[in-house]
Coordinates of C-alpha atoms in Angstrom, one line a residue:
M1 CA 203.9 111.0 68.4
V2 CA 202.0 107.9 67.5
R3 CA 204.0 105.2 65.7
S4 CA 203.4 101.6 64.7
I5 CA 205.4 98.3 64.4
R6 CA 204.5 95.8 61.7
F7 CA 204.9 92.0 62.0
L8 CA 204.3 89.9 58.9
A9 CA 203.5 86.2 59.0
T10 CA 203.1 84.0 56.0
Q11 CA 200.2 81.7 56.1
A12 CA 200.8 77.9 56.3
H13 CA 197.8 77.2 54.1
C14 CA 195.6 79.3 51.9
R15 CA 192.3 78.4 50.4
R16 CA 190.2 80.5 48.0
F17 CA 186.5 80.8 48.3
F18 CA 184.0 82.7 46.2
V19 CA 180.9 84.3 47.7
G20 CA 178.7 85.7 44.9
K21 CA 180.9 87.9 42.8
T22 CA 183.4 88.6 45.6
A23 CA 186.5 86.5 46.0
V24 CA 187.7 86.2 49.6
L25 CA 190.7 84.4 51.0
V26 CA 190.5 82.0 53.9
L27 CA 193.7 82.1 55.8
W28 CA 195.0 79.5 58.2
W29 CA 197.8 80.4 60.6
L30 CA 199.2 77.1 61.9
G31 CA 202.0 77.0 64.3
A32 CA 203.2 80.5 63.8
A33 CA 202.2 81.6 67.3
V34 CA 203.9 78.7 69.0
A35 CA 207.1 79.2 67.0
L36 CA 207.2 83.0 67.7
Q37 CA 206.7 82.6 71.5
A38 CA 209.5 79.9 71.6
Q39 CA 211.9 82.5 70.2
Q40 CA 211.2 85.2 72.7
P41 CA 214.1 86.4 75.0
N42 CA 214.1 85.5 78.7
A43 CA 211.8 88.4 79.6
H44 CA 208.5 87.4 81.3
Y45 CA 206.0 89.7 79.5
L46 CA 202.4 89.4 80.7
H47 CA 201.1 89.9 77.1
H48 CA 202.3 88.6 73.8
G49 CA 201.5 90.0 70.3
V50 CA 200.3 86.5 69.2
M51 CA 197.6 86.3 71.8
P52 CA 194.1 86.0 70.3
P53 CA 192.1 89.2 69.7
G54 CA 190.5 90.5 72.8
A55 CA 192.8 88.7 75.3
I56 CA 195.2 91.7 75.8
G57 CA 192.4 94.3 76.0
G58 CA 190.5 92.1 78.5
R59 CA 193.5 91.9 80.8
Q60 CA 194.0 95.6 80.5
L61 CA 190.4 96.2 81.8
Q62 CA 191.2 94.1 84.9
R63 CA 193.6 96.9 86.0
G64 CA 190.6 99.2 86.6
G65 CA 191.0 102.9 86.4
P66 CA 189.6 105.2 83.7
L67 CA 189.5 102.4 81.0
P68 CA 186.1 100.6 81.3
G69 CA 183.4 102.3 79.4
F70 CA 185.6 104.9 77.7
Y71 CA 185.2 105.4 74.0
Q72 CA 188.6 106.1 72.6
P73 CA 188.5 108.1 69.3
V74 CA 190.2 106.1 66.5
E75 CA 190.8 107.4 63.0
I76 CA 190.9 104.6 60.3
K77 CA 193.0 105.7 57.4
A78 CA 193.3 103.9 54.0
P79 CA 194.4 104.7 50.4
Q80 CA 192.2 107.0 48.4
G81 CA 189.1 105.2 47.1
V82 CA 189.1 102.4 49.8
L83 CA 185.7 102.0 51.5
I84 CA 185.5 101.1 55.2
S85 CA 182.6 99.3 56.9
L86 CA 182.1 98.7 60.6
A87 CA 180.1 95.9 62.2
V88 CA 176.6 96.7 63.6
D89 CA 174.4 93.9 64.8
N90 CA 176.6 91.2 63.2
Q91 CA 176.6 92.7 59.8
F92 CA 178.5 95.5 58.1
D93 CA 177.1 99.0 57.9
Q94 CA 177.1 101.2 54.8
A95 CA 180.6 101.5 53.4
M96 CA 182.1 104.9 53.7
P97 CA 185.3 106.3 52.1
A98 CA 188.4 106.5 54.3
P99 CA 189.3 108.2 56.6
R100 CA 186.6 107.1 59.1
K101 CA 186.6 108.1 62.7
A102 CA 184.8 106.3 65.6
G103 CA 185.0 106.0 69.3
M104 CA 185.8 102.5 70.4
L105 CA 185.7 100.8 73.8
I106 CA 188.9 99.8 75.5
G107 CA 189.3 96.0 75.5
A108 CA 186.8 95.4 72.6
V109 CA 187.6 94.0 69.2
Y110 CA 186.1 95.7 66.1
R111 CA 185.8 93.9 62.8
L112 CA 186.1 96.0 59.7
R113 CA 185.6 95.4 56.0
A114 CA 187.8 97.2 53.4
T115 CA 186.7 97.2 49.8
N116 CA 187.3 99.0 46.5
I117 CA 191.1 98.4 46.9
R118 CA 193.1 99.8 43.9
L119 CA 194.0 97.0 41.4
A120 CA 192.1 94.5 43.6
E121 CA 188.5 95.5 42.9
G122 CA 186.0 92.8 44.0
L123 CA 188.3 91.6 46.8
E124 CA 187.6 92.2 50.5
V125 CA 189.9 92.4 53.5
F126 CA 188.6 92.0 57.0
P127 CA 190.9 93.6 59.6
T128 CA 190.3 93.8 63.3
I129 CA 191.2 96.7 65.7
E130 CA 191.7 96.0 69.4
I131 CA 192.0 99.0 71.6
I132 CA 194.2 98.1 74.6
D133 CA 194.8 101.5 76.2
R134 CA 193.6 105.1 75.9
I135 CA 195.1 108.5 75.1
Y136 CA 194.7 111.1 77.9
A137 CA 194.0 114.1 75.7
P138 CA 193.5 117.7 77.0
A139 CA 189.9 118.6 77.9
G140 CA 187.8 119.1 74.8
Q141 CA 190.4 117.8 72.4
K142 CA 189.8 114.0 72.3
L143 CA 189.0 114.0 68.6
R144 CA 192.2 115.9 67.8
F145 CA 194.2 113.1 69.5
A146 CA 192.5 110.1 68.0
I147 CA 194.5 107.0 67.6
P148 CA 195.6 106.7 63.9
V149 CA 195.1 103.2 62.5
E150 CA 196.4 103.1 58.9
L151 CA 195.6 100.4 56.4
T152 CA 198.4 100.9 53.9
E153 CA 198.1 99.8 50.3
E154 CA 201.1 97.5 50.8
D155 CA 199.4 95.8 53.9
L156 CA 196.1 95.4 52.0
K157 CA 197.9 93.7 49.1
L158 CA 199.9 91.5 51.5
A159 CA 196.6 90.4 53.1
I160 CA 195.1 89.6 49.7
Q161 CA 198.2 87.6 48.8
G162 CA 197.8 85.3 51.9
K163 CA 199.8 87.1 54.5
F164 CA 198.8 88.0 58.0
V165 CA 199.8 91.5 59.1
T166 CA 199.9 92.7 62.7
R167 CA 200.5 96.3 63.5
V168 CA 201.0 97.5 67.1
I169 CA 200.3 101.3 67.4
Y170 CA 202.0 102.9 70.3
L171 CA 202.6 106.3 71.8
E172 CA 206.3 107.3 71.6
D173 CA 208.1 107.7 75.0
P174 CA 208.2 111.5 75.5
R175 CA 211.6 111.1 77.1
R176 CA 213.0 109.7 73.8
A177 CA 210.9 111.6 71.3
L178 CA 212.6 114.3 69.2
P179 CA 211.1 117.8 69.8
A180 CA 210.3 118.3 66.2
P181 CA 207.0 118.2 64.2
D182 CA 206.0 115.2 62.2
N183 CA 205.5 116.3 58.6
S184 CA 205.5 112.8 57.0
P185 CA 202.4 112.1 54.9
G186 CA 201.7 108.7 56.4
Q187 CA 202.2 107.0 59.8
N188 CA 205.8 106.4 60.8
W189 CA 206.5 102.7 61.3
F190 CA 209.1 100.0 61.1
E191 CA 209.0 96.2 60.7
A192 CA 209.8 93.8 63.5
A193 CA 212.5 91.3 62.8
P194 CA 211.5 87.6 62.4
G195 CA 211.1 86.0 65.8
Q196 CA 210.4 89.3 67.6
D197 CA 207.2 90.0 69.5
P198 CA 205.9 93.3 68.0
L199 CA 204.0 94.0 71.3
A200 CA 207.2 93.6 73.3
V201 CA 209.1 95.8 70.9
A202 CA 206.4 98.5 71.0
D203 CA 206.4 98.3 74.8
G204 CA 210.1 99.0 74.9
L205 CA 209.6 102.1 72.8
G206 CA 206.5 103.6 74.3
R207 CA 203.0 102.7 75.4
P208 CA 201.0 100.4 73.1
V209 CA 197.4 101.6 72.6
A210 CA 196.0 99.5 69.7
I211 CA 196.6 96.4 67.7
L212 CA 195.6 96.1 64.0
R213 CA 195.4 92.6 62.6
M214 CA 194.8 92.3 58.9
G215 CA 194.0 89.2 56.8
A216 CA 191.3 88.4 54.3
R217 CA 189.8 85.6 56.5
L218 CA 186.2 84.5 56.3
P219 CA 184.7 81.6 58.2
D220 CA 183.5 78.5 56.4
Q221 CA 180.0 78.9 57.8
G222 CA 179.8 82.5 56.7
L223 CA 179.4 85.6 58.9
D224 CA 178.4 84.8 62.5
A225 CA 178.6 86.5 65.9
S226 CA 182.0 85.2 66.7
F227 CA 183.4 86.6 63.4
F228 CA 182.1 90.0 64.4
F229 CA 183.3 89.6 68.1
G230 CA 179.8 90.4 69.2
S231 CA 179.6 93.7 67.3
P232 CA 180.7 96.0 70.2
P233 CA 179.1 99.4 70.2
F234 CA 180.9 102.4 68.8
V235 CA 180.4 106.2 68.6
G236 CA 180.5 107.7 65.1
F237 CA 182.3 110.9 64.6
P238 CA 182.7 113.1 61.5
A239 CA 185.8 112.2 59.6
T240 CA 187.1 115.8 59.7
P241 CA 185.1 117.5 62.6
K242 CA 185.1 121.3 62.7
V243 CA 185.8 121.6 66.4
N244 CA 187.4 124.6 68.2
L245 CA 190.6 122.9 69.3
L246 CA 192.5 126.1 70.3
P247 CA 191.6 129.0 72.5
P248 CA 189.6 131.7 70.6
P249 CA 191.7 134.6 69.1
P250 CA 191.6 138.0 70.7
A251 CA 188.5 140.1 69.9
M252 CA 188.8 142.2 66.7
P253 CA 187.7 145.8 66.4
R254 CA 184.1 146.2 65.2
G255 CA 185.2 147.8 62.0
E256 CA 187.4 144.9 61.0
R257 CA 184.6 142.3 61.5
Q258 CA 182.6 143.5 58.6
G259 CA 182.6 141.2 55.6
M260 CA 184.0 138.2 57.6
V261 CA 182.1 134.9 57.5
G262 CA 182.3 132.5 60.4
S263 CA 182.2 128.7 60.2
P264 CA 179.9 126.6 62.3
T265 CA 181.4 124.2 64.8
I266 CA 180.2 121.0 66.5
S267 CA 180.8 119.7 70.0
E268 CA 182.0 116.2 70.9
N269 CA 178.5 115.5 72.3
Q270 CA 176.9 116.1 68.9
V271 CA 177.8 112.7 67.5
E272 CA 176.1 109.5 66.3
R273 CA 176.0 106.6 68.7
R274 CA 175.8 103.2 67.2
P275 CA 174.6 100.2 69.3

């Protein structure tokens, strides 16, 4: 089961800018990272949740193994009506309604844009997703086991209000997981206490696979390559692909086949690759 831990940091300063008709918030996080690391227990973790985007994923790639060059399927979820854009060539592509599914490289940082937020129309939020590990799904079922990254309505509103939200998505330790189906409508999560490192908490509960950082930050000079983290490539997948995920059922007698209509399927190779 995939779960997430949320860490909430209040911004030290908040300035409001207007670009055309869209109001965006410029958030400055001063001293929060230093204060958080100073309150950590006497455990020498190699990574910290307050490290800059890309630092943790880059170190993960140094381990080698089946990580470099692997496109991990990720499903970006958001409240109904929210539109999601991904970065292509240092600009945002066409906004599409959530959920949106894409294959993302391990170690890369992907900039998103969320618009059409309920009761906040005209405002934009610019989250980032950093993939720090992969899911080892059964053969032919990678899309079924995509990493769920959920932009909740509460988190979107917190970002608009000047908060910086960090979510660490992790795979639950199978030795501790309850052998019961997860029927909850949204992603299960809990909030890290003040002073706790969300990455360390997630590491103690399972295996962290992705980090979501959410804030309505926009640079003073506008959108540049550093804001988009170089626009790493991704592979576009259908939001709800019709893929045969289970073995085919036993063959039916010829007489019972009449009148049945089959549905087309696609393979994981029939996808759109974006540079």
